[in-house]
Coordinates of C-alpha atoms in Angstrom, one line a residue:
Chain L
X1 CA 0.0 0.0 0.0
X2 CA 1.9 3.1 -1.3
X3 CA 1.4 6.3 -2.8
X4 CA 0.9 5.0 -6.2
X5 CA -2.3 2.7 -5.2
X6 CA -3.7 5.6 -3.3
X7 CA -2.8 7.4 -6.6
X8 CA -4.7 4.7 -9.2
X9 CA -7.9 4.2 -6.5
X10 CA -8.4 8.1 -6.8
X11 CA -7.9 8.8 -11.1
X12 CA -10.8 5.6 -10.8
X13 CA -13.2 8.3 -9.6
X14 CA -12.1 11.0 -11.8
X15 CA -14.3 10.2 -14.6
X16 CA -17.1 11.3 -12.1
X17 CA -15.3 14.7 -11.2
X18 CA -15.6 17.9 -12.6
X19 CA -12.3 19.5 -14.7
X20 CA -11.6 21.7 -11.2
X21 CA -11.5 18.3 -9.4
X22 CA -9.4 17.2 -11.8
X23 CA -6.5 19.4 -11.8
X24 CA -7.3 19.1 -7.8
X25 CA -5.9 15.6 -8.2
X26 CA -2.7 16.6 -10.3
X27 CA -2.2 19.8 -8.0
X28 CA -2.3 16.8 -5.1
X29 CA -0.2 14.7 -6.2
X30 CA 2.9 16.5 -8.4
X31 CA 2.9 19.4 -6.0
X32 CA 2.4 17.6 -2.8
X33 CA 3.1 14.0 -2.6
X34 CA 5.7 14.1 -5.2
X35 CA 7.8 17.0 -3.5
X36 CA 6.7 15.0 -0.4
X37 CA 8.7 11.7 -1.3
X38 CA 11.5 13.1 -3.6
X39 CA 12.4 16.2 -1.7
X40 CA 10.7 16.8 2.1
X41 CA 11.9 13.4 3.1
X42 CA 15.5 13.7 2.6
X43 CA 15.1 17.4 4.2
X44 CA 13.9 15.7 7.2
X45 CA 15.6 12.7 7.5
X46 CA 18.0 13.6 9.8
X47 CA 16.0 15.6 12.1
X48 CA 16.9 13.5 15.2
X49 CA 20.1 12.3 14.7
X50 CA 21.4 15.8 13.7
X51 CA 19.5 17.2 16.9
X52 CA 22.7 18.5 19.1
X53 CA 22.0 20.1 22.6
X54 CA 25.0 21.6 24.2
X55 CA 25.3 19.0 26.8
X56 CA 26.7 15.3 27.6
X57 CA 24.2 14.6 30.0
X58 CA 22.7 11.4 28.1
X59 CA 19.0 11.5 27.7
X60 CA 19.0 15.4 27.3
X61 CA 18.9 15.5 23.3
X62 CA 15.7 13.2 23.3
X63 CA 14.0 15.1 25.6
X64 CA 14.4 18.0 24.4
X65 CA 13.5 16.9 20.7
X66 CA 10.3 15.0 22.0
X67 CA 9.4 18.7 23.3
X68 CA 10.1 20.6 20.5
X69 CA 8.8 17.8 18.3
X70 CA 5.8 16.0 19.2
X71 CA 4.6 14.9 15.5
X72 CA 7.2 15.7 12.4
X73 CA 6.0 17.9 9.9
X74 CA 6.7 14.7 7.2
X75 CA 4.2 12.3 9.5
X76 CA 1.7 14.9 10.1
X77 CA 1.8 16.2 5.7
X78 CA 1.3 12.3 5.3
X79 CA -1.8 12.3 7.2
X80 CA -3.0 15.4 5.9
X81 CA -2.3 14.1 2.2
X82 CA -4.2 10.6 3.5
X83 CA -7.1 12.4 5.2
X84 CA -7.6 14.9 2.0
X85 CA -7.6 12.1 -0.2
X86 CA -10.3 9.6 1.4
X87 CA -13.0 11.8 0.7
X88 CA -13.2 11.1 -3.1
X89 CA -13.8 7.3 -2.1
X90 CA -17.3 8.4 -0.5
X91 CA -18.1 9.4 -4.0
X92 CA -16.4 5.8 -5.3
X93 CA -18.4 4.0 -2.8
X94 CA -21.8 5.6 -4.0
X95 CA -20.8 5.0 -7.8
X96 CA -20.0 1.3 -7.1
X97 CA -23.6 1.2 -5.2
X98 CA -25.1 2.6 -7.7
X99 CA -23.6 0.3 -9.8
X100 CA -24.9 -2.8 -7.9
X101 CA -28.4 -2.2 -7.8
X102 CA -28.6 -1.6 -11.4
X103 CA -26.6 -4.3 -12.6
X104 CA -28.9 -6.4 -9.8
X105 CA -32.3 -5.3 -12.1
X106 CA -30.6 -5.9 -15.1
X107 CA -29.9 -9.6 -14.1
X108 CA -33.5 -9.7 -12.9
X109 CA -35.4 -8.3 -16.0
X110 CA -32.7 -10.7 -17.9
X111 CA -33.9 -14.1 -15.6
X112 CA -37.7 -13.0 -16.3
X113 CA -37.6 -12.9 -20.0
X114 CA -35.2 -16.1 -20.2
X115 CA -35.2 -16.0 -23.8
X116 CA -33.4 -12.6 -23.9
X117 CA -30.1 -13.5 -25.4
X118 CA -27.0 -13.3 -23.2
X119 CA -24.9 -11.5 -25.4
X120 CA -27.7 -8.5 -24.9
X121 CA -27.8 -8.8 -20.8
X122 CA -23.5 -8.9 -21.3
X123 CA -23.9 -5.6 -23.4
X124 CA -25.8 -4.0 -21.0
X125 CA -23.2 -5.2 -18.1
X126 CA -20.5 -3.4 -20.3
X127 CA -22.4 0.0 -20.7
X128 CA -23.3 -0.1 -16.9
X129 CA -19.4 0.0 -16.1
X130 CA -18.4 2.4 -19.1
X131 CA -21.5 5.2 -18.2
X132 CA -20.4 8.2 -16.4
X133 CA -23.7 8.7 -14.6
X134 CA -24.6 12.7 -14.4
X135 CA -23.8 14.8 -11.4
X136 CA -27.3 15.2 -9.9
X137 CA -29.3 14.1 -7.2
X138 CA -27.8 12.2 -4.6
X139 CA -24.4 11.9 -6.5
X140 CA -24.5 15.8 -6.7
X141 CA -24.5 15.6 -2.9
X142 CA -22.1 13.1 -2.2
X143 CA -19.6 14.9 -4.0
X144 CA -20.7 18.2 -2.6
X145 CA -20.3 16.6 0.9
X146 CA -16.8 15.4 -0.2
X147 CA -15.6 18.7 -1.4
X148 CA -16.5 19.8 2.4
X149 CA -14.9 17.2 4.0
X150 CA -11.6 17.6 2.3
X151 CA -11.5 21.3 3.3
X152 CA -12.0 20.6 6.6
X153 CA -9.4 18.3 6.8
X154 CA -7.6 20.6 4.9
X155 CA -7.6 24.0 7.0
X156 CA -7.8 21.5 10.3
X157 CA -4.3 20.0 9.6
X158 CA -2.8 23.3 8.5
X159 CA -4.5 25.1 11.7
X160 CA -2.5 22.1 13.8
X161 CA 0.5 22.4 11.7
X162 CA 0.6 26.2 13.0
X163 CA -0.4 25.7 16.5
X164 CA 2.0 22.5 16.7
X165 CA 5.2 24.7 15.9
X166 CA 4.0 28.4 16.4
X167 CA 4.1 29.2 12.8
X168 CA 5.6 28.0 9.6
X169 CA 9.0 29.2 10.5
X170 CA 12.0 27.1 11.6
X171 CA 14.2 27.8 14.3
X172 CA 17.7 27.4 14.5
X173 CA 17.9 27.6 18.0
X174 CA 15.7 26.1 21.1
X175 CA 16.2 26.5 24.8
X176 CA 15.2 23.4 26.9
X177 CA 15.2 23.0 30.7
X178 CA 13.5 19.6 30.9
X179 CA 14.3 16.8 33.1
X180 CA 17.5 15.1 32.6
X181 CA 19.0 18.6 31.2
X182 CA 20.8 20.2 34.0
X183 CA 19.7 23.7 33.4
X184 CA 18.7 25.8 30.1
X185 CA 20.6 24.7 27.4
X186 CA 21.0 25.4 24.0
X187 CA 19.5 22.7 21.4
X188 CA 20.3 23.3 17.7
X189 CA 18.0 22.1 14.9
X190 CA 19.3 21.1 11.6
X191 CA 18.6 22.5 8.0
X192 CA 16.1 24.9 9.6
X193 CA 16.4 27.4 6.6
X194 CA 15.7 24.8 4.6
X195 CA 12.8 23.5 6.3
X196 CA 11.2 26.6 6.5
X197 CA 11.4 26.5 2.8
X198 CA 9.7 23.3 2.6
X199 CA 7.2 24.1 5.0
X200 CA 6.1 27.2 3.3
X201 CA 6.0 25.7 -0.2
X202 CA 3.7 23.0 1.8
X203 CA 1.4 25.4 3.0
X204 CA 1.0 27.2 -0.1
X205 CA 0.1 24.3 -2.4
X206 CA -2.1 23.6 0.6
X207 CA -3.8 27.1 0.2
X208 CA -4.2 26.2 -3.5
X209 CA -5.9 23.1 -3.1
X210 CA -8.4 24.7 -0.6
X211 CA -9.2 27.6 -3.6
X212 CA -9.5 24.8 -5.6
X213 CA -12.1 23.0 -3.7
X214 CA -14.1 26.2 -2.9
X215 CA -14.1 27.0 -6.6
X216 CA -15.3 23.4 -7.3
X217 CA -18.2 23.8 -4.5
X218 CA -19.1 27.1 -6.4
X219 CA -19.5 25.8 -9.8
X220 CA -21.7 23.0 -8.0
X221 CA -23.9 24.8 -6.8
X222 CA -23.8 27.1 -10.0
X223 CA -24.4 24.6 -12.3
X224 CA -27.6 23.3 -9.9
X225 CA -29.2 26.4 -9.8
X226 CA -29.1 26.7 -13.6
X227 CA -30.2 23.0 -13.9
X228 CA -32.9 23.7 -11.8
X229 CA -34.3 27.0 -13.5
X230 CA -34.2 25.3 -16.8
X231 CA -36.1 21.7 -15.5
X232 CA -38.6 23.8 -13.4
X233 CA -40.7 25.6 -16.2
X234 CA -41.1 22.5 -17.6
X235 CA -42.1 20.6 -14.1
X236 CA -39.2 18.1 -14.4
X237 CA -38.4 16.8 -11.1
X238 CA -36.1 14.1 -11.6
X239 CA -32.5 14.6 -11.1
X240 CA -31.0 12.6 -13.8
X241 CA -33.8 13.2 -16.4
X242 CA -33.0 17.0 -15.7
X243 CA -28.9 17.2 -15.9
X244 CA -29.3 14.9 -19.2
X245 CA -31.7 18.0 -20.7
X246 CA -29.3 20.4 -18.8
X247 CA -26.0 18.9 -21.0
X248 CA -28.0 19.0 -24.5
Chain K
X1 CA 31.8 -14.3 4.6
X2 CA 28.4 -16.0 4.0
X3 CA 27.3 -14.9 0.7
X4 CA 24.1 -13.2 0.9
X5 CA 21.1 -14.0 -1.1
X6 CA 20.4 -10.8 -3.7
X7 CA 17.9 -8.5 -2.3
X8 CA 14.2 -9.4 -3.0
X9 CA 13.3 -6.5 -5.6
X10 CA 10.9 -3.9 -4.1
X11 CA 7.2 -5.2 -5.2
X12 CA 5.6 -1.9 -4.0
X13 CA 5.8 0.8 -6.8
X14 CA 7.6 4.0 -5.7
X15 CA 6.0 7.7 -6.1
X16 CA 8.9 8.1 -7.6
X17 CA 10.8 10.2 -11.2
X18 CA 10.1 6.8 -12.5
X19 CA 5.7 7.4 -12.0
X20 CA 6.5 11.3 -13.1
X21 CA 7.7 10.2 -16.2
X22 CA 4.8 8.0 -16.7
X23 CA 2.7 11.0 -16.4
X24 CA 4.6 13.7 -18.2
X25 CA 5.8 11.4 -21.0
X26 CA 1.7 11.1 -22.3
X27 CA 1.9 14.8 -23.4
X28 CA 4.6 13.4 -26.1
X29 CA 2.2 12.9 -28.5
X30 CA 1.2 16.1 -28.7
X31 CA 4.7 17.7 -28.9
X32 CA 6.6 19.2 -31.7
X33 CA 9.7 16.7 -32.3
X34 CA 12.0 19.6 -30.9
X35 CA 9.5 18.7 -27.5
X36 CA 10.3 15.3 -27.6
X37 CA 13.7 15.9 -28.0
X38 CA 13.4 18.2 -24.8
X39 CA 11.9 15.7 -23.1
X40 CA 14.3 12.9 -23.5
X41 CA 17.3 15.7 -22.4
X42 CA 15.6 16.4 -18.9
X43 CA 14.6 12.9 -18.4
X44 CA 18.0 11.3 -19.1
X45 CA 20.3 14.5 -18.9
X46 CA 18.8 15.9 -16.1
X47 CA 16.8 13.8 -14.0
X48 CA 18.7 10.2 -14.5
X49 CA 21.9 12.1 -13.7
X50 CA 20.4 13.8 -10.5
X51 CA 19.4 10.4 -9.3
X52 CA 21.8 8.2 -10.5
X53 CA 25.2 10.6 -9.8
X54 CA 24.4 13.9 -8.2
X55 CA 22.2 12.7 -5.2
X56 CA 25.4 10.6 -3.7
X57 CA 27.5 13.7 -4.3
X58 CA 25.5 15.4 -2.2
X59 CA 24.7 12.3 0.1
X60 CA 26.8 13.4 3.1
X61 CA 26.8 17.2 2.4
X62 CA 25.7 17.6 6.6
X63 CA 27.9 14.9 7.9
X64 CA 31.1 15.5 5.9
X65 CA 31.1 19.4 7.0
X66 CA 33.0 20.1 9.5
X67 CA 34.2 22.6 11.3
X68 CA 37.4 23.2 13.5
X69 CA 35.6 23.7 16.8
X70 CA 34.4 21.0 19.3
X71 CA 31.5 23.4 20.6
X72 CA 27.8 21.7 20.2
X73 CA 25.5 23.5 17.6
X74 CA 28.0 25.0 15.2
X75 CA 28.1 22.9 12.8
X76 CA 24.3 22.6 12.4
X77 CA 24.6 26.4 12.8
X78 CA 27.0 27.6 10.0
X79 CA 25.7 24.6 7.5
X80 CA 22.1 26.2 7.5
X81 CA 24.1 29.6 7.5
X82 CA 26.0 28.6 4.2
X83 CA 23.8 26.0 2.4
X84 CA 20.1 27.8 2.9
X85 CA 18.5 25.1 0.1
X86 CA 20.8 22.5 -0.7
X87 CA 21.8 21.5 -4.9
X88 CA 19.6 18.7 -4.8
X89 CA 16.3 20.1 -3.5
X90 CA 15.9 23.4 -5.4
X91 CA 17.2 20.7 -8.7
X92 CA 14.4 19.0 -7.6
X93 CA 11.8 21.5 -7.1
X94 CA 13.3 23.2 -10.7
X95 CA 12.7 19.7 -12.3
X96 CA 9.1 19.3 -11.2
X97 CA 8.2 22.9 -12.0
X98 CA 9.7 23.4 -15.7
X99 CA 7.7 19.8 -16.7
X100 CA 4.7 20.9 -15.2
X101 CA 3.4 23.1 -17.9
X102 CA 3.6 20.5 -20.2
X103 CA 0.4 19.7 -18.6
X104 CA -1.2 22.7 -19.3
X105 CA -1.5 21.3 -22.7
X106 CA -2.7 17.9 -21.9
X107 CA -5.7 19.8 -20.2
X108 CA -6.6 21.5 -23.2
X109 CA -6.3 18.5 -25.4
X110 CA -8.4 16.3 -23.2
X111 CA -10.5 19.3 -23.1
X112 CA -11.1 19.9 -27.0
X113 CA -11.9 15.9 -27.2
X114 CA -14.5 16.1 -25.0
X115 CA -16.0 19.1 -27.3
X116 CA -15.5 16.8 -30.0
X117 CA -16.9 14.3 -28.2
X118 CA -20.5 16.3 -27.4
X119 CA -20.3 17.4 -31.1
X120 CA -20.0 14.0 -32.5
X121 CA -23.2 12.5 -29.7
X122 CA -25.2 15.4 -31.1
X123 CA -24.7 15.2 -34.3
X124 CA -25.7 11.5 -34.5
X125 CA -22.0 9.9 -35.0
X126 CA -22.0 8.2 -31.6
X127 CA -20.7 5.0 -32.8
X128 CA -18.2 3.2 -30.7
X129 CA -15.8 3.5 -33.3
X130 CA -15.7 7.1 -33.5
X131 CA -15.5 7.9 -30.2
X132 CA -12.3 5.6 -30.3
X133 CA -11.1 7.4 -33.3
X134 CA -11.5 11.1 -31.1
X135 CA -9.4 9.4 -28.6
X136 CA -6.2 8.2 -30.9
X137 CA -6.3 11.2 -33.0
X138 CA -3.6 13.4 -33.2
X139 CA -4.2 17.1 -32.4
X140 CA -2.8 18.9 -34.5
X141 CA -1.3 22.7 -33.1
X142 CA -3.6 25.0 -33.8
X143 CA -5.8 27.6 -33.1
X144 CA -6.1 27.9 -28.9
X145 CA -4.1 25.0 -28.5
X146 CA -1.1 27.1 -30.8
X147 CA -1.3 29.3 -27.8
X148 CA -1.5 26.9 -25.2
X149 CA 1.3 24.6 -26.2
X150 CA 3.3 28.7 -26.8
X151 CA 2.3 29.7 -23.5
X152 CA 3.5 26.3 -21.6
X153 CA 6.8 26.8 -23.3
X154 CA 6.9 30.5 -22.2
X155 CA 6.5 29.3 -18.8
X156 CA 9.1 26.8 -18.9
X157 CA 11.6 29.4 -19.9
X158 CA 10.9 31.7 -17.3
X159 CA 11.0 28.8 -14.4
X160 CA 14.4 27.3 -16.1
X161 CA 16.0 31.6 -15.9
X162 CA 14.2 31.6 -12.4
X163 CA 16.0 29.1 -10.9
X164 CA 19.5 29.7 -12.6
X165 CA 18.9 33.3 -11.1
X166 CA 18.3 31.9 -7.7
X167 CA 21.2 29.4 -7.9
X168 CA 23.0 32.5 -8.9
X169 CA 21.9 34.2 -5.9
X170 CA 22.4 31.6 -3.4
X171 CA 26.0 30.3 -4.4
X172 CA 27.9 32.9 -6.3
X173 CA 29.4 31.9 -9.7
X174 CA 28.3 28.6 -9.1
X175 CA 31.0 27.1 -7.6
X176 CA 31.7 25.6 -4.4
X177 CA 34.1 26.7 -2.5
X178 CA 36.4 24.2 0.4
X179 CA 36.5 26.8 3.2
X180 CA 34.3 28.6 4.3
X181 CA 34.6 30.6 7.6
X182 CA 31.7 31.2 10.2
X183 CA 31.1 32.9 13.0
X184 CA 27.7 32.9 14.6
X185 CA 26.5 31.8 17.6
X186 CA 27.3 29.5 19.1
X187 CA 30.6 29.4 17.8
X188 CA 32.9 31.2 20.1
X189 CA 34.9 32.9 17.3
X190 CA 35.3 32.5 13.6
X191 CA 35.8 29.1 13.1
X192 CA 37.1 27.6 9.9
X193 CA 34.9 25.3 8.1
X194 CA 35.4 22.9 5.5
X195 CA 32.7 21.7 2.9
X196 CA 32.4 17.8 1.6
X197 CA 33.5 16.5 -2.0
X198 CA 33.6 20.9 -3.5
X199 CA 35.3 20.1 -6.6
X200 CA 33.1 17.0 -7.6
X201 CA 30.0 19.2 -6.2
X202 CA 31.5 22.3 -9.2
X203 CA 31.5 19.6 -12.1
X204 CA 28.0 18.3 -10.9
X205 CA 26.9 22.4 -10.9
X206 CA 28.4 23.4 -14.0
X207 CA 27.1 20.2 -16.0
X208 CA 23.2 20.8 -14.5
X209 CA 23.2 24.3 -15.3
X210 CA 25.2 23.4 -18.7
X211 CA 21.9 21.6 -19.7
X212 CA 19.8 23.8 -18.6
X213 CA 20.7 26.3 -21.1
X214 CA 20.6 23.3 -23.7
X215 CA 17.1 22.9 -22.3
X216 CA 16.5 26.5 -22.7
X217 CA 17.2 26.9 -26.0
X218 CA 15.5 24.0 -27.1
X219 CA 12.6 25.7 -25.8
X220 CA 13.5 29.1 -27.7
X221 CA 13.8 26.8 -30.7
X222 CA 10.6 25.4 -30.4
X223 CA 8.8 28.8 -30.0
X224 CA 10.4 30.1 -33.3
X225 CA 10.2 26.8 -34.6
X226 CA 6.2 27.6 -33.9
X227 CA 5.6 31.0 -34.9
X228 CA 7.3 30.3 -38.0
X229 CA 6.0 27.4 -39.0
X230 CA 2.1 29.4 -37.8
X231 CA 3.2 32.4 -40.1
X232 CA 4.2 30.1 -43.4
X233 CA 0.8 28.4 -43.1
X234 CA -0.7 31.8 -43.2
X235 CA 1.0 33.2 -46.1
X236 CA 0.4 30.0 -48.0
X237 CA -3.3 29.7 -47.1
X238 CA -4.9 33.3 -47.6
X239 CA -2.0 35.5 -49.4
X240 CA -3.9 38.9 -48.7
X241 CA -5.3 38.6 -45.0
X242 CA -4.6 42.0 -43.6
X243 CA -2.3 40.9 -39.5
X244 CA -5.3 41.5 -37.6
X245 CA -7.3 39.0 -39.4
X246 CA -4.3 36.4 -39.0
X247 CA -4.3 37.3 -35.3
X248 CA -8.5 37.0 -35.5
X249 CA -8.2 33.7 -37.1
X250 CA -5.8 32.5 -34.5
X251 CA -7.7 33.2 -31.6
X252 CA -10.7 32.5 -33.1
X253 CA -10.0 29.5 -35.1
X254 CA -11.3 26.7 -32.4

């Protein structure tokens, strides 16, 4: 389980997005997860071992890192990247549901008129999976709800990120009295510049995403409203019949 | 010394250059031939070598600098004074950002197909087969596309100059020096310190920005290569178009 599944589960539900949601997902993952894996990682990879307090008093260094450091910034842009991601599944999940109960009538109208030939039922099997089903209806709201989720999880992990380490800057410098440290010493962090670099490049393509998704939600609910003033003079209520008259 | 067994190949795919090149490399077939021949120089000029050579060059950059003091911190210290962004990341970051625009033009083709697409349903020629055909088509480069495919190249030539500028700006005439001599806290005076593998780190420089120019004037080529190629056609097709009608046609020819 890597980057690369998560990767080929979420351009499965692209065909169901909207172009917005689609340059969402390249955004995602050459901006983020790419400068995630070939760059952050080897910024951060020495963040302990290059952690140097000025002191021998063993047991000093890791305290003082655990303080400064509760959650790296690479585990917590993981789970922010993870957590951003998952929503688009909800909208996977309701496809393949969707999917199901179709293909479970098709079967059924297929076993009542027996002498339907198969090669028609398996032709209707292949169009099920190859339609890309209008958004409308209940698939309009799943993928509305979605495109709330993620910028929740969005703004929440960047609001933690800041709280966690009082802004996106690093220092080069910390001051630690904890227990075993025998007084306030000096604790130097390495590559800060650099990781302030990083970190800010983060936040930004975070920021980007987020006016992504709030542009996406927009045209939604733009595109809904126009569906709806063009199906209601003509008292169409169903969803789907209405976004298929809305696209002609 | 028992011999060990060969290690078991990784089974997991990486996010990796490799699954970049997957995804840049579709945008080929819409590319001039001086594109393609772009593209193979970053992907084995530019990105093989980073991987391959430059990123053990710069392997132990933090652990082979040292300095002539035994006081804790100064090392970490004058490193992030000196080296700010290290060679490899802002390669990195210059890599990612100059292919990137190539997919500016992937979004317009995959754009004008699904026009095509709605065109063809609509007018009746919604046959499997010609759906297929929308998809193996070539596009051919012009009208908003022409501008497109000039713009992504505009954009690559401004992030390439970008980051020489910044390379520039960060290590002065590009070359890395053996000594360098620090004094902030907490080193109690100015200490002498002494950077890992300088000359090797100068070749790798001067070769990466060497092809980046290459790079850059392949893109220049390819621009002139364009508007030339966009004027001829003109001339040939409508001998006495007044410019603004050209200019018209071109925005207007989609």
């Amino acid at each position: 389980m890597s980057w690369p599944t998560l990767y080929a589960q979420l351009v499965g539900v692209n065909r169901y997005s909207t172009s917005l949601g689609k340059i969402w997902l390249s955004v995602l993952f050459i901006f983020r997860v790419m400068v995630l894996v070939v760059a952050a990682e080897s910024v951060w990879g020495d963040e302990q071992s290059d952690f140097t307090c000025n002191t021998l008093q063993p047991g000093c260094e890791n305290v003082c890192y655990d303080h400064f450091f509760p959650v790296s910034h690479i585990r917590l842009w993981c789970l922010q990247l993870v957590f951003v991601s998952t929503p688009t599944l909800l909208v996977a999940m309701y496809v393949a549901y969707r999917n199901h109960g179709d293909k479970k009538r098709i079967l059924q109208v297929c076993m009542l008129f027996s002498f339907v030939l198969i090669t028609v039922q398996e032709a209707e099997l292949e169009s099920l999976k190859r339609r890309k089903m209008p958004l409308a209806g209940a698939l309009w709201w799943t993928y509305a709800c979605s495109l709330l989720f993620r910028l929740l999880f969005e703004g929440g992990f960047m609001y933690a990120l800041y709280v966690v380490y009082d802004g996106f800057q690093m220092p080069r410098l910390v001051q630690c009295d904890q227990w075993p440290c025998p007084n306030l010493v000096d604790c130097f962090i390495s590559r800060p510049t650099e990781k302030t670099v990083f970190t800010v490049f983060m936040a930004t393509t975070s920021s980007i995403c987020m006016v992504l998704n709030m542009a996406e939600l927009a045209y939604l609910v733009a595109k809904a409203k126009a569906r709806r003033q063009i199906c209601e003079p003509l008292h169409i209520t169903a969803p789907q019949t209405c976004a298929c008259l809305a696209q002609l | 010394m028992p011999l060990t067994p060969p290690a078991e190949p990784d089974p997991e795919p990486k996010m990796n250059w490799a699954s970049f090149y997957a995804v840049i490399s579709g945008v080929n077939r819409h590319s001039t031939g001086i594109g393609r021949i772009w593209l193979s120089v970053l992907f084995i000029f530019r990105i093989l070598v980073l991987v391959v050579a430059a990123e053990s060059v710069w392997g132990d950059e933090k652990s082979g600098f040292t300095c002539n003091t035994q006081q804790p911190g100064c090392n970490s210290v004058c490193y992030d004074h000196f080296f700010p962004i290290s060679h490899i990341r802002l390669w990195a970051l210059q890599l990612i950002l100059v292919s990137t625009p190539a997919l500016l033009v992937a979004m317009h083709v995959a754009h004008r197909r699904h026009v095509d697409k709605k065109l063809y349903k609509l007018s009746g020629r919604a046959s499997p087969k010609d759906l297929e055909q929308i998809k193996t088509q070539k596009m051919k480069i012009t009208g908003a596309l022409w501008w497109t495919y000039v713009i992504s190249l505009f954009f690559r030539i401004v992030f390439e100059v970008t980051f020489m500028y910044v390379f520039y700006m960060i290590y002065p005439g590009y070359k890395m020096i053996r000594l360098v001599k620090c004094d902030s806290y907490p080193c109690p005076n100015t200490v002498d310190c002494f950077v890992s593998r300088p000359t090797e780190k100068t070749v790798f420089t001067v070769f990466m920005l060497a092809v980046s120019g290459v790079c850059i004037l392949l893109n220049v080529a390819e621009v002139v290569f364009l508007v030339g190629k966009a004027c001829s056609k003109h001339l040939h097709n409508a001998g006495d178009s007044t410019m603004g009608a050209w200019i018209a046609q071109k925005l207007c020819s989609y």
